[in-house]
Coordinates of C-alpha atoms in Angstrom, one line a residue:
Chain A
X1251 CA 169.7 254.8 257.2
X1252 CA 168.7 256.8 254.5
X1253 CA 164.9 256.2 253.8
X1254 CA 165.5 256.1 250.0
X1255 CA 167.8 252.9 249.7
X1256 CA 166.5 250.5 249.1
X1257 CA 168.9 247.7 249.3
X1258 CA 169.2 248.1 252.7
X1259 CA 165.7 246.1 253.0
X1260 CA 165.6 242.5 253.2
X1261 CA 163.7 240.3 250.5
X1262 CA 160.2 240.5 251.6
X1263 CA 160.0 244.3 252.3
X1264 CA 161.3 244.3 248.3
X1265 CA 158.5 241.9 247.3
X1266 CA 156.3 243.8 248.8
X1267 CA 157.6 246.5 247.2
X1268 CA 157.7 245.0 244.0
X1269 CA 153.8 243.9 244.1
X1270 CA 152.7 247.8 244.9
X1271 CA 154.5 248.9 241.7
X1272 CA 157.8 250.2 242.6
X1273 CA 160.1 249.2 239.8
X1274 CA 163.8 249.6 242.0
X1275 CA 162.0 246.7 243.5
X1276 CA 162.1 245.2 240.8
X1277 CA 165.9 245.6 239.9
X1278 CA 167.4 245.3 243.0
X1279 CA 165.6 241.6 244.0
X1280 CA 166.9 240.9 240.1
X1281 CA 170.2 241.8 240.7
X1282 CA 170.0 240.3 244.6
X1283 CA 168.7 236.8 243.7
X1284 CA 169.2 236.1 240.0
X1285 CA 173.1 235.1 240.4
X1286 CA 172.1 233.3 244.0
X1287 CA 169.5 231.1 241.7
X1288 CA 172.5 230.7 238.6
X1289 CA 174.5 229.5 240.7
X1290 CA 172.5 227.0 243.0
X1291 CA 170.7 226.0 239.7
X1292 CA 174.6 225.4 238.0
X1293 CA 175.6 223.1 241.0
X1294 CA 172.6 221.3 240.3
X1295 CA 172.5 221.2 236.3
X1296 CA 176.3 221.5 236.1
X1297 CA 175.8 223.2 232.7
X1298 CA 175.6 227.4 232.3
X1299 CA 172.5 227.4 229.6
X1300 CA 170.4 225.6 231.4
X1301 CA 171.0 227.4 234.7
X1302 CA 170.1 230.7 233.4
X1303 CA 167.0 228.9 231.6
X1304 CA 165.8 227.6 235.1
X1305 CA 166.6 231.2 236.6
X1306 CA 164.2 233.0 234.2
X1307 CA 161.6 230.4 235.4
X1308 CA 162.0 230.4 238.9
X1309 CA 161.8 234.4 238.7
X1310 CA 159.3 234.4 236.6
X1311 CA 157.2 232.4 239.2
X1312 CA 158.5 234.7 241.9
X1313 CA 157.1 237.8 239.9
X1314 CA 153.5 236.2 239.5
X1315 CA 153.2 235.3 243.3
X1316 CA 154.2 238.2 244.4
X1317 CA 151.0 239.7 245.0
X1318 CA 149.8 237.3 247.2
X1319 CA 152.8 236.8 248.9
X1320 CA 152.0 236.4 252.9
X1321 CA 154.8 238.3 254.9
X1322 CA 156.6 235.9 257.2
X1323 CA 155.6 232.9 256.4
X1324 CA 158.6 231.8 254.6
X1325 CA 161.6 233.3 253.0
X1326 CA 161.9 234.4 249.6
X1327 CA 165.6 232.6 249.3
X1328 CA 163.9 229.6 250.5
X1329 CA 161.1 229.6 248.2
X1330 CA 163.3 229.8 245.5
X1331 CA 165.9 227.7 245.9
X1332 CA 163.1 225.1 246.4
X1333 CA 161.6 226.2 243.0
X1334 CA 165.4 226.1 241.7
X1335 CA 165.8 222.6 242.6
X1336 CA 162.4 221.2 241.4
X1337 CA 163.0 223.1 238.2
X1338 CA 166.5 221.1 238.0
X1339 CA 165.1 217.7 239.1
X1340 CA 162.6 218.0 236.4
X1341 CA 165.8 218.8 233.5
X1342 CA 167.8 216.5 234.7
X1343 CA 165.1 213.8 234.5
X1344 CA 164.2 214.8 231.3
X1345 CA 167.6 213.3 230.3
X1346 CA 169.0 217.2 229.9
X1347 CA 171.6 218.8 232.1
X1348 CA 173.4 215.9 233.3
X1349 CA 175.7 215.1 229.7
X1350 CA 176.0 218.1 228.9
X1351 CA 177.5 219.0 231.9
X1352 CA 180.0 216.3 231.7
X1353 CA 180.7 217.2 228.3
X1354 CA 181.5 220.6 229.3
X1355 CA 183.8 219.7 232.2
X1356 CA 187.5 220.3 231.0
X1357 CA 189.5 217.0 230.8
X1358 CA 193.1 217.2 232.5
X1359 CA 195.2 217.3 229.2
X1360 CA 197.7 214.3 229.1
X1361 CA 201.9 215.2 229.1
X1362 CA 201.3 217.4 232.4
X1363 CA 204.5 217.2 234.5
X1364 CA 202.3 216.3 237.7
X1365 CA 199.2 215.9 239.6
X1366 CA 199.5 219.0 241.2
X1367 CA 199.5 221.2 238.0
X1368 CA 196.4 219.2 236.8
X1369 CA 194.4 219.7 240.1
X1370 CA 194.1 222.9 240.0
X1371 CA 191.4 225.3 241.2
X1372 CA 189.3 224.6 238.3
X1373 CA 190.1 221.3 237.5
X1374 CA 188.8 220.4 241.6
X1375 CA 185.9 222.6 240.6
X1376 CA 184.8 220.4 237.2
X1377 CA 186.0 217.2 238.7
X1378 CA 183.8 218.0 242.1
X1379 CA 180.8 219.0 240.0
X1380 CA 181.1 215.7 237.7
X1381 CA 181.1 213.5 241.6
X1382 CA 178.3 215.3 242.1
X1383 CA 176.7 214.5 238.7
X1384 CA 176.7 210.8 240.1
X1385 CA 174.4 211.6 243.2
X1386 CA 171.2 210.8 243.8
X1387 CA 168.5 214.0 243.6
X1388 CA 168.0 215.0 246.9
X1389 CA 171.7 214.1 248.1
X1390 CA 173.1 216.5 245.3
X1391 CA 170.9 219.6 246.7
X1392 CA 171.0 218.5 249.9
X1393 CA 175.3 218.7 249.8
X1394 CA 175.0 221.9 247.2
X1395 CA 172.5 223.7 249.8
X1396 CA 175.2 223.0 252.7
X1397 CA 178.2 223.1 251.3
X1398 CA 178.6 225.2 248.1
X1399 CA 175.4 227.5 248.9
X1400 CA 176.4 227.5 252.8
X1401 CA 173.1 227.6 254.3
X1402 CA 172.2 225.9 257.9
X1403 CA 170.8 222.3 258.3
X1404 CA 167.4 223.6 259.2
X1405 CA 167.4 226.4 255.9
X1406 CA 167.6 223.1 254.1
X1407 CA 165.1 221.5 255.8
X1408 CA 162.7 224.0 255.2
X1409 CA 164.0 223.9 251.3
X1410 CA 163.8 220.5 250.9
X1411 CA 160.5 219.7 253.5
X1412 CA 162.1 217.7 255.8
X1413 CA 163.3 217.1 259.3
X1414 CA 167.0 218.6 260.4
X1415 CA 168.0 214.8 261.1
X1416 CA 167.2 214.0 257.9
X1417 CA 168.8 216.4 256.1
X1418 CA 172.2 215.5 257.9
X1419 CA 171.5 212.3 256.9
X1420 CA 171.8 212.8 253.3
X1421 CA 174.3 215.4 253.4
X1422 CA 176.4 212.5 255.1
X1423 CA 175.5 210.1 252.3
X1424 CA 176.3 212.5 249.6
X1425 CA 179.7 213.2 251.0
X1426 CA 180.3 209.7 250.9
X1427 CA 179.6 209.6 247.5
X1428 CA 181.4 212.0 246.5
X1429 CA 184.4 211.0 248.4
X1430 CA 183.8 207.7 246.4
X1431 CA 183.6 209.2 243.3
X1432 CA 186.3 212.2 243.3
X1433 CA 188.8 209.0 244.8
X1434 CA 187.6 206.9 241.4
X1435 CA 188.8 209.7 239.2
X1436 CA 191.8 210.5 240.9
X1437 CA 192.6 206.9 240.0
X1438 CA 191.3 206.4 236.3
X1439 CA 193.1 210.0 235.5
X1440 CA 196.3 208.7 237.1
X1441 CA 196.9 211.0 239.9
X1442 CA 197.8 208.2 242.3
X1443 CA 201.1 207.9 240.2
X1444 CA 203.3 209.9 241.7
Chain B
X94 CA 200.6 219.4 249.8
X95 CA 199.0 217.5 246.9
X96 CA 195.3 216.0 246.9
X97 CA 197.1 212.7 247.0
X98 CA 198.3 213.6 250.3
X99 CA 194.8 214.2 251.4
X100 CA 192.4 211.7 253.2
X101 CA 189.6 210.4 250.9
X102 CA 186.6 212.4 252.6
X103 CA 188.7 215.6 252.9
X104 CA 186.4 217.7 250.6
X105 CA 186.8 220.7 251.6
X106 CA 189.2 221.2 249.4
X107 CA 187.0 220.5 246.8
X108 CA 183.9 222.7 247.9
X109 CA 186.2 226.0 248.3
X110 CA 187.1 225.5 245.0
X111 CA 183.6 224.7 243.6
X112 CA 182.5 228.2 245.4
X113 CA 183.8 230.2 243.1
X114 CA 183.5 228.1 240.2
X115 CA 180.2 229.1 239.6
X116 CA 179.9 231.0 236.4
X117 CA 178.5 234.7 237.0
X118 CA 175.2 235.5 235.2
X119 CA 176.0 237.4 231.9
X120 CA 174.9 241.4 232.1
X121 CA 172.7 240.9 228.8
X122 CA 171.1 237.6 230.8
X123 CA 171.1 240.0 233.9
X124 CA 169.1 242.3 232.0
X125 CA 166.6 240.5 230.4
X126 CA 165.6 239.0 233.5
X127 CA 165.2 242.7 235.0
X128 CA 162.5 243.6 232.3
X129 CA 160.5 240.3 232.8
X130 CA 160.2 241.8 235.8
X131 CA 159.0 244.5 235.0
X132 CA 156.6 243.8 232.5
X133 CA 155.2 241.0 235.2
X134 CA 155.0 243.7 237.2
X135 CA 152.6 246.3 234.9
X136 CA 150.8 243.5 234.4
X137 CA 149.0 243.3 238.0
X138 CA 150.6 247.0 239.7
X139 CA 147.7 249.3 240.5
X140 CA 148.0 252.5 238.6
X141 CA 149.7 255.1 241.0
X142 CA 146.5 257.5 240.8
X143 CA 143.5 256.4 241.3
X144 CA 140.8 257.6 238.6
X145 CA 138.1 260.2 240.5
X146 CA 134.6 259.5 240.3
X147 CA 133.0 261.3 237.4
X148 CA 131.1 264.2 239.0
X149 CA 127.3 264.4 239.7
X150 CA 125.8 267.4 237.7
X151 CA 122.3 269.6 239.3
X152 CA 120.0 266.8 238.2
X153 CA 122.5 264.2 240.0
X154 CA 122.8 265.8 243.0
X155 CA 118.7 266.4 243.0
X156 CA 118.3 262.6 242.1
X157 CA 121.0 261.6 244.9
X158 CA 119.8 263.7 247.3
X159 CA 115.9 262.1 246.8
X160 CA 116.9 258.7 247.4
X161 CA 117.8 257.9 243.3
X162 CA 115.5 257.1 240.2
X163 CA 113.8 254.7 242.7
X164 CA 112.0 257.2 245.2
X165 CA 111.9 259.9 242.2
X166 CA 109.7 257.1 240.0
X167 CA 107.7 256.6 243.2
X168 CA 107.2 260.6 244.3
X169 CA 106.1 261.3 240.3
X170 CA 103.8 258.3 240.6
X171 CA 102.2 259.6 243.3
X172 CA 101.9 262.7 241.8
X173 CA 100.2 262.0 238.9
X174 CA 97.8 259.9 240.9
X175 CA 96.8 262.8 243.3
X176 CA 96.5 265.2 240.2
X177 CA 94.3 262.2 238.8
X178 CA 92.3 262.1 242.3
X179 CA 92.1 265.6 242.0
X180 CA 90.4 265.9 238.5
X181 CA 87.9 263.1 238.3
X182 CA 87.0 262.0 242.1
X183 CA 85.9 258.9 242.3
X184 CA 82.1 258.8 243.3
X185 CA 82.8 257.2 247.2
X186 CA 85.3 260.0 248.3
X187 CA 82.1 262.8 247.5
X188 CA 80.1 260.7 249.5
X189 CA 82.8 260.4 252.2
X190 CA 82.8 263.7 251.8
X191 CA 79.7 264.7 252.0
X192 CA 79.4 262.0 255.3
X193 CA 82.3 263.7 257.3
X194 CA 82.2 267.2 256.3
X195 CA 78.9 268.7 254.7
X196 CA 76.2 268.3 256.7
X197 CA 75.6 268.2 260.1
X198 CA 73.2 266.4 262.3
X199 CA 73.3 267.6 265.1
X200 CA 73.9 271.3 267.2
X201 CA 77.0 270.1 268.0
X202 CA 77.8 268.9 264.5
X203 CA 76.4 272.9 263.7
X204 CA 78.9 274.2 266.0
X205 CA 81.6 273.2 264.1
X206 CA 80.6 274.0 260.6
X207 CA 80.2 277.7 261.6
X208 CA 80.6 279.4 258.0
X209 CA 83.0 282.6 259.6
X210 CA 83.7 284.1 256.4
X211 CA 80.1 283.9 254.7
X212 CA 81.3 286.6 252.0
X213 CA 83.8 283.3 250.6
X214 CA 81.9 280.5 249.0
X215 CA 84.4 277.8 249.7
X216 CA 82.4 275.2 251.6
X217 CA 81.4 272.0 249.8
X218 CA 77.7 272.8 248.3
X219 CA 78.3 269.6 246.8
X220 CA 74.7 268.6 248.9
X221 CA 72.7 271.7 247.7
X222 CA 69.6 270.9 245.6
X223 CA 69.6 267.4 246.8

């Protein structure tokens, strides 16, 4: 490995990196976690905006521990995406996020020939992200983390402070909710009919 | 196969789709985040050089090598006060003087306060005419 690259080292070498000055540090854990953060914080928010508001934030916190960062102790992905989600719980409580995100999911257009042209990629992609838009909190991330961000049950435990058992617990409860939901809009958008 | 076709809590379908929905982070977005960064980052890095001590002239390296202004202040005060001793002595050191050194009362005492250069008047005559 050639001493000079950088990438090669994992998160918390970087930080280190970062803290003692070095600015590739500083671009290369940019360009390595800022579209990891989007797009966990997107799931979550469902709306583009406000992702790459709660980005800047969670980074920005990142940035001002740095220094006193303790090596080890937990990983940098993990801190953030706990950061991420906190930031996203605290939008979407604030009564942001959430509509906007339903407002910007594409509606299937009426006159389409059949359900399979209007359940397309996309259209399974906004139509999943509105089911999970109905979850509670901590099912949402807990079924995000797992499924859409595909990290292991005790990853998310550590993310989300709590026990492996419990985070399969919710995972199962928010797949059952979404199952619910996603099955509800399959039947108020008609695609039942053929 | 259609997603009518699928069982209700078959989501996988839905989650592979959902993976690459995500929109990517614009460049410009990219970007700015890269210089917060970096500007968090002048704000606590150490400068890569670190500043030398200013060095010590003659008097600096006399003062340092004497303990500092503290033992100089001391060794002057000192000074003055032997230089002080030295020009107006107080009244008990002549008598000490005169006790130890000047006279003798004894031959023995004598012995010791042979005068063997007689030709140099150093002695204490403090005690002559008294």
């Amino acid at each position: 490995m050639p001493f000079d690259d950088l990438t090669l080292l994992d998160d918390d070498a970087l930080l280190l990196l970062y803290s003692a000055g070095d600015p590739a540090a500083a671009r290369i854990l940019t360009e390595r976690l800022a579209p990891r953060v989007h797009a966990h914080a997107w799931r979550l928010l469902g709306d583009a905006a406000e992702a790459e508001d709660v980005t800047q934030e969670a980074l920005l916190r990142l940035w001002k521990i740095a220094p006193d960062w303790r090596q080890g102790e937990a990983k940098v992905t993990t801190w953030l995406y706990r950061v991420t989600a906190n930031l996203a719980t605290d939008r979407l409580r604030r009564g942001r996020g959430r509509g906007v995100a339903l407002d910007a999911i594409p509606e299937p257009e009426d006159g389409q020939p059949s359900a399979e042209a209007r359940m397309q990629e996309a259209d399974r992609a906004a139509a999943l992200q509105e089911a999970l838009a109905t979850l509670p909190d901590r099912q949402r991330q807990a079924v995000v983390l797992r499924h859409l961000d595909g990290l292991a049950n005790p990853d998310i435990a550590a993310i989300m402070d709590l026990g492996v058992e419990a985070v399969e617990s919710l995972v199962a409860r928010g797949k059952r909710g979404l199952a619910a939901a996603l099955s509800g809009m399959k039947e108020s958008l008609g695609y039942n009919d053929d | 196969m259609t997603d009518h076709d699928r069982k209700p809590d078959d989501l996988d379908i839905y989650f592979d789709a959902a993976r690459s929905a995500a929109p990517a982070l614009s460049p410009a977005a990219l970007d700015r985040m890269t210089a917060q960064a970096l500007a968090v980052q002048k704000e606590f890095a150490a400068p890569p050089v670190a500043r030398r001590a200013p060095r010590r002239g003659l008097l600096g390296q006399l003062l340092a090598t004497l303990g500092g202004w503290p033992a100089v202040a001391g060794l002057a005060t000192a000074g003055v006060a032997g230089i002080w001793i030295g020009a107006t002595p107080p009244a008990m050191l002549i008598n000490i003087a005169v006790d130890v050194g000047a006279v003798s009362d004894t031959a023995e005492d004598d012995l010791y306060l042979v005068d063997t250069q007689p030709a140099y008047v150093l002695s204490l005559d403090l005690t002559e005419g008294s």
